[in-house]
Short mmCIF file of C-alpha atoms in Angstrom, two decimals:
data_model
loop_
_atom_site.label_atom_id
_atom_site.label_comp_id
_atom_site.label_asym_id
_atom_site.label_seq_id
_atom_site.Cartn_x
_atom_site.Cartn_y
_atom_site.Cartn_z
CA MET A 209 -14.27 21.33 -6.02
CA LYS A 210 -16.51 24.07 -5.96
CA ASP A 211 -15.62 26.92 -3.54
CA TYR A 212 -12.81 25.59 -2.42
CA GLY A 213 -10.85 28.75 -2.38
CA THR A 214 -13.51 30.19 -0.31
CA LEU A 215 -13.33 27.83 2.44
CA LEU A 216 -9.54 28.45 2.40
CA LYS A 217 -10.00 31.92 2.87
CA LYS A 218 -12.70 31.50 5.63
CA ILE A 219 -10.69 29.19 7.58
CA ARG A 220 -7.54 31.50 7.38
CA GLN A 221 -9.14 34.30 8.75
CA GLU A 222 -11.05 32.72 11.43
CA LYS A 223 -7.36 31.54 12.37
CA GLY A 224 -6.04 35.07 12.30
CA LEU A 225 -3.64 34.58 9.53
CA SER A 226 -2.82 36.54 6.93
CA GLN A 227 -2.59 35.96 3.22
CA LYS A 228 1.59 36.05 3.70
CA ASP A 229 1.26 33.72 6.43
CA ILE A 230 0.23 31.13 4.21
CA TYR A 231 1.88 31.80 0.78
CA GLU A 232 5.20 32.61 1.60
CA GLY A 233 7.94 30.14 0.67
CA ILE A 234 5.78 28.24 -1.45
CA MET A 235 4.14 30.61 -3.94
CA THR A 236 3.71 34.10 -5.18
CA ARG A 237 1.11 36.41 -3.65
CA GLN A 238 -0.90 36.84 -6.73
CA THR A 239 -0.91 32.97 -7.17
CA TYR A 240 -2.50 32.69 -4.01
CA TYR A 241 -5.02 35.40 -4.40
CA LEU A 242 -6.39 33.64 -7.26
CA ILE A 243 -6.55 30.32 -5.32
CA GLU A 244 -9.06 31.93 -2.63
CA ALA A 245 -10.65 33.33 -5.84
CA ASN A 246 -11.72 30.21 -7.11
CA SER A 247 -9.53 30.77 -10.17
CA ASN A 248 -6.78 28.63 -9.90
CA MET A 249 -6.37 24.72 -8.35
CA PRO A 250 -3.22 24.31 -6.54
CA SER A 251 -1.15 21.32 -7.21
CA PHE A 252 -1.70 18.71 -4.83
CA ASP A 253 1.67 19.27 -2.67
CA LYS A 254 1.33 22.79 -2.49
CA PHE A 255 -2.49 21.97 -1.36
CA LEU A 256 -1.19 20.04 1.30
CA ILE A 257 0.93 22.65 2.55
CA ILE A 258 -1.77 25.19 2.73
CA LEU A 259 -3.79 22.69 5.08
CA GLU A 260 -0.81 22.12 7.11
CA LYS A 261 -0.19 26.17 7.41
CA LEU A 262 -3.74 26.12 8.14
CA PHE A 263 -3.70 23.12 10.78
CA ILE A 264 -6.34 21.43 9.31
CA SER A 265 -6.64 17.66 7.80
CA VAL A 266 -7.57 16.66 4.25
CA ASP A 267 -10.16 15.19 5.66
CA GLU A 268 -11.40 17.43 7.65
CA PHE A 269 -10.89 20.22 4.71
CA LEU A 270 -13.46 17.70 2.60
CA CYS A 271 -15.80 17.46 5.10
CA LEU A 272 -16.22 21.13 6.03
CA LEU A 273 -16.36 21.74 1.74
CA ASP A 274 -19.23 19.33 1.50
CA PRO A 275 -20.23 17.06 4.47
CA GLU A 276 -22.53 15.01 1.74
CA ALA A 277 -20.44 14.71 -0.76
CA PHE A 278 -17.20 13.92 1.61
CA PRO A 279 -18.11 12.13 4.43
CA THR A 280 -14.98 10.69 6.27
CA GLU A 281 -15.07 6.64 6.70
CA ASN A 282 -14.21 7.78 10.57
CA HIS A 283 -17.39 9.99 10.88
CA LEU A 284 -19.83 7.33 9.42
CA TYR A 285 -18.09 4.23 11.71
CA TYR A 286 -18.71 6.73 14.87
CA GLN A 287 -22.21 7.07 13.95
CA LEU A 288 -22.56 3.13 13.21
CA SER A 289 -20.71 2.63 16.76
CA GLN A 290 -22.96 4.99 18.54
CA ALA A 291 -26.13 3.62 16.78
CA VAL A 292 -25.07 -0.10 17.55
CA PHE A 293 -24.22 1.04 21.53
CA LYS A 294 -27.71 2.49 21.58
CA GLN A 295 -29.26 -0.52 19.39
CA ASP A 296 -30.93 2.33 17.45
CA MET A 297 -31.74 -0.07 14.62
CA LYS A 298 -33.70 2.54 12.48
CA ARG A 299 -30.41 4.41 12.28
CA ILE A 300 -28.30 1.64 11.52
CA SER A 301 -30.76 0.75 8.69
CA LEU A 302 -30.26 4.01 7.71
CA LEU A 303 -26.31 3.86 7.75
CA VAL A 304 -27.03 0.84 5.14
CA GLU A 305 -28.89 2.43 3.12
CA ASP A 306 -26.39 5.99 2.78
CA SER A 307 -23.43 3.35 2.78
CA GLN A 308 -24.89 1.77 -0.09
CA GLN A 309 -25.58 4.88 -2.34
CA LEU A 310 -22.25 6.23 -1.63
CA TYR A 311 -20.84 3.26 -2.88
CA THR A 312 -23.30 3.32 -5.78
CA SER A 313 -22.24 7.04 -6.61
CA THR A 314 -18.20 7.06 -6.04
CA ASN A 315 -17.62 3.13 -6.75
CA ASN A 316 -14.87 3.64 -3.75
CA LYS A 317 -14.34 0.45 -1.59
CA LYS A 318 -14.35 2.51 1.66
CA TYR A 319 -18.24 2.73 1.77
CA LEU A 320 -18.73 -1.05 0.48
CA HIS A 321 -16.58 -1.91 3.65
CA LEU A 322 -19.00 0.18 5.94
CA ASN A 323 -21.85 -1.37 4.38
CA LEU A 324 -21.03 -4.81 4.84
CA VAL A 325 -20.19 -4.04 8.33
CA ALA A 326 -23.38 -2.19 9.05
CA GLN A 327 -25.18 -5.16 7.46
CA ALA A 328 -23.52 -7.37 9.93
CA MET A 329 -23.76 -5.08 12.85
CA THR A 330 -27.82 -5.38 11.93
CA TYR A 331 -27.95 -9.04 11.83
CA LEU A 332 -25.78 -9.25 15.45
CA ASN A 333 -28.31 -6.56 17.32
CA SER A 334 -31.52 -8.45 16.00
CA GLU A 335 -30.77 -11.96 15.09
CA PRO A 336 -30.30 -14.77 17.98
CA THR A 337 -26.73 -16.63 17.08
CA ASN A 338 -27.57 -19.75 14.96
CA PRO A 339 -26.06 -21.36 12.18
CA ASP A 340 -27.94 -19.03 10.01
CA THR A 341 -26.80 -15.93 11.17
CA LEU A 342 -23.11 -16.98 11.50
CA ALA A 343 -23.32 -17.99 7.82
CA CYS A 344 -24.95 -14.54 6.70
CA LEU A 345 -21.86 -12.87 8.93
CA ASN A 346 -19.64 -14.99 7.12
CA GLU A 347 -20.67 -14.20 3.59
CA LEU A 348 -20.64 -10.35 4.58
CA MET A 349 -17.10 -10.19 5.98
CA LEU A 350 -15.34 -12.12 3.26
CA PRO A 351 -14.70 -9.31 1.05
CA ILE A 352 -12.95 -7.28 3.85
CA LYS A 353 -11.11 -10.33 5.13
CA GLN A 354 -10.15 -10.93 1.92
CA TYR A 355 -9.35 -7.36 1.22
CA LEU A 356 -7.44 -7.36 4.47
CA ILE A 357 -5.01 -10.58 3.79
CA GLY A 358 -4.77 -9.20 0.03
CA ILE A 359 -2.74 -6.02 1.02
CA ASP A 360 0.67 -6.13 1.61
CA LYS A 361 1.22 -3.15 3.90
CA TRP A 362 -1.56 -2.05 6.32
CA TYR A 363 -1.65 1.86 6.72
CA LEU A 364 -4.27 3.70 8.95
CA TYR A 365 -7.39 2.77 7.22
CA GLU A 366 -7.12 -1.14 7.34
CA LEU A 367 -5.99 -0.79 10.86
CA ARG A 368 -9.59 0.78 11.23
CA LEU A 369 -11.34 -1.48 9.05
CA LEU A 370 -10.15 -4.48 11.11
CA ASN A 371 -11.20 -2.54 14.58
CA ASN A 372 -14.63 -1.62 13.77
CA SER A 373 -15.24 -5.35 12.03
CA LEU A 374 -13.60 -7.02 14.54
CA TYR A 375 -16.87 -8.13 16.20
CA CYS A 376 -18.24 -9.13 13.23
CA PHE A 377 -15.46 -12.15 12.47
CA GLU A 378 -15.40 -15.20 14.15
CA LEU A 379 -13.39 -15.62 16.81
CA SER A 380 -10.41 -17.63 15.04
CA GLU A 381 -10.55 -14.94 12.07
CA ALA A 382 -10.25 -12.23 14.44
CA ILE A 383 -7.51 -13.68 16.35
CA ALA A 384 -5.67 -14.55 12.60
CA LEU A 385 -6.38 -11.19 11.17
CA GLY A 386 -4.76 -9.27 14.73
CA THR A 387 -1.78 -11.24 14.60
CA LEU A 388 -0.89 -9.93 11.06
CA VAL A 389 -0.63 -6.54 12.75
CA GLY A 390 2.80 -6.79 13.70
CA LYS A 391 3.76 -8.42 10.19
CA LYS A 392 1.50 -5.78 8.35
CA MET A 393 2.53 -2.56 9.68
CA ASP A 394 4.12 0.16 7.06
CA VAL A 395 7.00 2.34 7.58
CA LEU A 396 4.97 5.32 9.43
CA LYS A 397 3.92 2.69 12.44
CA ASP A 398 5.82 4.79 14.93
CA LEU A 399 3.08 7.91 14.15
CA GLU A 400 1.23 8.61 16.83
CA GLN A 401 -2.53 7.70 15.15
CA TYR A 402 -1.02 4.32 14.23
CA GLN A 403 -0.30 3.75 17.90
CA GLU A 404 -3.51 4.83 19.11
CA ILE A 405 -5.62 2.91 16.89
CA LYS A 406 -3.21 -0.54 17.23
CA LEU A 407 -3.44 -0.28 21.20
CA ARG A 408 -7.27 -0.04 20.68
CA LEU A 409 -7.12 -2.78 18.45
CA TYR A 410 -5.51 -5.27 20.97
CA LEU A 411 -7.58 -4.20 23.29
CA ASN A 412 -10.42 -5.20 21.91
CA LEU A 413 -9.07 -8.26 20.97
CA SER A 414 -8.29 -9.01 24.28
CA CYS A 415 -11.88 -8.37 25.14
CA LEU A 416 -13.10 -10.44 22.50
CA CYS A 417 -11.32 -13.15 23.73
CA LEU A 418 -12.16 -12.94 27.00
CA ASN A 419 -15.54 -12.56 26.28
CA HIS A 420 -15.46 -16.05 24.44
CA GLN A 421 -13.23 -17.34 27.55
CA ASP A 422 -9.86 -17.94 25.22
CA TYR A 423 -8.07 -17.43 28.05
CA ASP A 424 -4.51 -18.05 26.41
CA ASN A 425 -5.29 -15.51 23.61
CA THR A 426 -6.68 -13.20 26.21
CA LEU A 427 -3.41 -12.73 27.72
CA LEU A 428 -1.24 -12.38 24.41
CA PHE A 429 -3.26 -9.49 23.40
CA SER A 430 -3.68 -7.94 26.84
CA ALA A 431 0.48 -8.30 26.77
CA LEU A 432 0.60 -6.59 23.57
CA ALA A 433 -2.02 -4.07 24.45
CA LYS A 434 -0.29 -3.07 27.97
CA GLU A 435 3.31 -2.82 26.09
CA ASN A 436 1.75 -0.36 23.79
CA ALA A 437 -0.13 1.59 26.23
CA GLN A 438 2.46 1.80 28.76
CA SER A 439 5.13 3.17 26.10
CA ASP A 440 2.37 6.11 25.89
CA TYR A 441 1.65 6.35 29.65
CA ARG A 442 -2.27 5.43 29.21
CA LEU A 443 -3.44 4.64 32.03
CA PHE A 444 -6.90 3.57 31.41
CA GLU A 445 -5.66 1.06 28.70
CA THR A 446 -3.13 -0.18 31.19
CA ILE A 447 -5.64 -0.78 33.66
CA ILE A 448 -8.16 -2.54 31.09
CA ALA A 449 -5.42 -4.66 29.48
CA SER A 450 -4.39 -5.78 33.00
CA LEU A 451 -7.63 -6.65 34.29
CA ASN A 452 -8.30 -8.70 31.54
CA SER A 453 -4.96 -10.38 31.49
CA GLU A 454 -5.49 -10.96 35.62
CA ILE A 455 -9.08 -12.54 34.81
CA ALA A 456 -7.61 -15.04 32.07
CA GLN A 457 -4.73 -16.07 34.10
CA THR A 458 -6.95 -16.56 37.43
CA ALA A 459 -9.54 -18.79 35.43
CA LYS A 460 -7.03 -20.72 33.59
CA GLN A 461 -5.86 -21.80 37.09
CA GLN A 462 -9.54 -22.35 38.03
CA GLN A 463 -9.11 -20.04 40.81
CA THR A 464 -12.08 -17.73 42.58
CA GLU A 465 -10.18 -14.88 43.85
CA ASN A 466 -7.23 -12.28 42.93
CA PRO A 467 -6.72 -9.22 45.00
CA LYS A 468 -5.27 -7.94 42.04
CA ILE A 469 -8.50 -7.74 40.25
CA THR A 470 -10.31 -5.96 42.93
CA HIS A 471 -7.21 -3.19 43.03
CA TYR A 472 -7.63 -2.41 39.61
CA LEU A 473 -11.52 -2.43 39.78
CA SER A 474 -11.05 0.34 42.70
CA ILE A 475 -8.78 2.31 40.22
CA LEU A 476 -11.67 2.46 37.71
CA GLU A 477 -14.15 3.39 40.08
CA THR A 478 -11.54 6.07 41.28
CA LEU A 479 -11.36 7.48 37.87
CA ASP A 480 -15.03 7.76 37.47
CA GLN A 481 -15.34 4.60 35.53
CA SER A 482 -18.34 2.94 37.17
CA ALA A 483 -19.94 1.56 34.12
CA THR A 484 -16.75 -0.21 32.83
CA ALA A 485 -16.10 -1.50 36.57
CA HIS A 486 -20.19 -3.00 36.48
CA GLY A 487 -19.16 -4.61 33.50
CA TYR A 488 -16.23 -6.43 34.29
CA LYS A 489 -18.12 -7.36 37.60
CA GLN A 490 -20.36 -9.32 35.33
CA ILE A 491 -17.58 -10.86 33.42
CA LEU A 492 -16.43 -12.31 36.79
CA LYS A 493 -19.41 -13.36 37.99
CA THR A 494 -19.51 -15.20 34.27
CA ASN A 495 -16.03 -16.75 35.09
CA GLY A 496 -16.75 -17.79 38.64
CA ILE A 497 -14.38 -15.12 40.06
CA SER A 498 -15.79 -13.72 43.09
#
């Protein structure tokens, strides 16, 4: 990592920290001086402590060091989600090419996974749903499915990978993988990042099931999302999970009205989430609910 010490020094100075603030308790002043001079490479455990004292993550540091050589999958997946949202097929195609180049040069499977998801998104956004499209999607998603099933314990990457690729799977496979979350979570499952992505995953699963009018599984994943949202006092996520649950129950009982749905929609409007509320009104219309 060329110029790693120069970057550490720059970050330290920008944060108004002295060299002593960093090296004290972990190494001598001379040793740290040589690190910032790019003459000495710290051991991995010392490197982590230095970054912790600088209040910066490993991914963030590597991205600052060389954004092209160390692009994080989070950043790339964000680009993909934005391109899909804007239906920017040119950008999606570029991400397919970029991820393939990254995988070829690094042999890191996270770039292979990204490449497969980007290809699948290309199919989903440009091809009508037909048996040939579904066959292509199944072929693209097979390595990701095999990877997720083959891992004994899921860490943050596996949770994010499933969440990012969720809509590329057939519904039955997405549900099957979603039900593994509780079994595959590792011992760090109570960390805030894990809770955040798990909540997003359950919310997306409940929305996916609702879109397919699978009301039983909508209720299941909505309940799991509400459980996680309420434990962290997340109002928006709780409302979305509750809405999905109420719509599923109302449709399942073949009812056409539910005052709770109207109440939740009004809360979304109050929270300046008009676009989300409008989307749910379309879902209500599809399910015959006024």
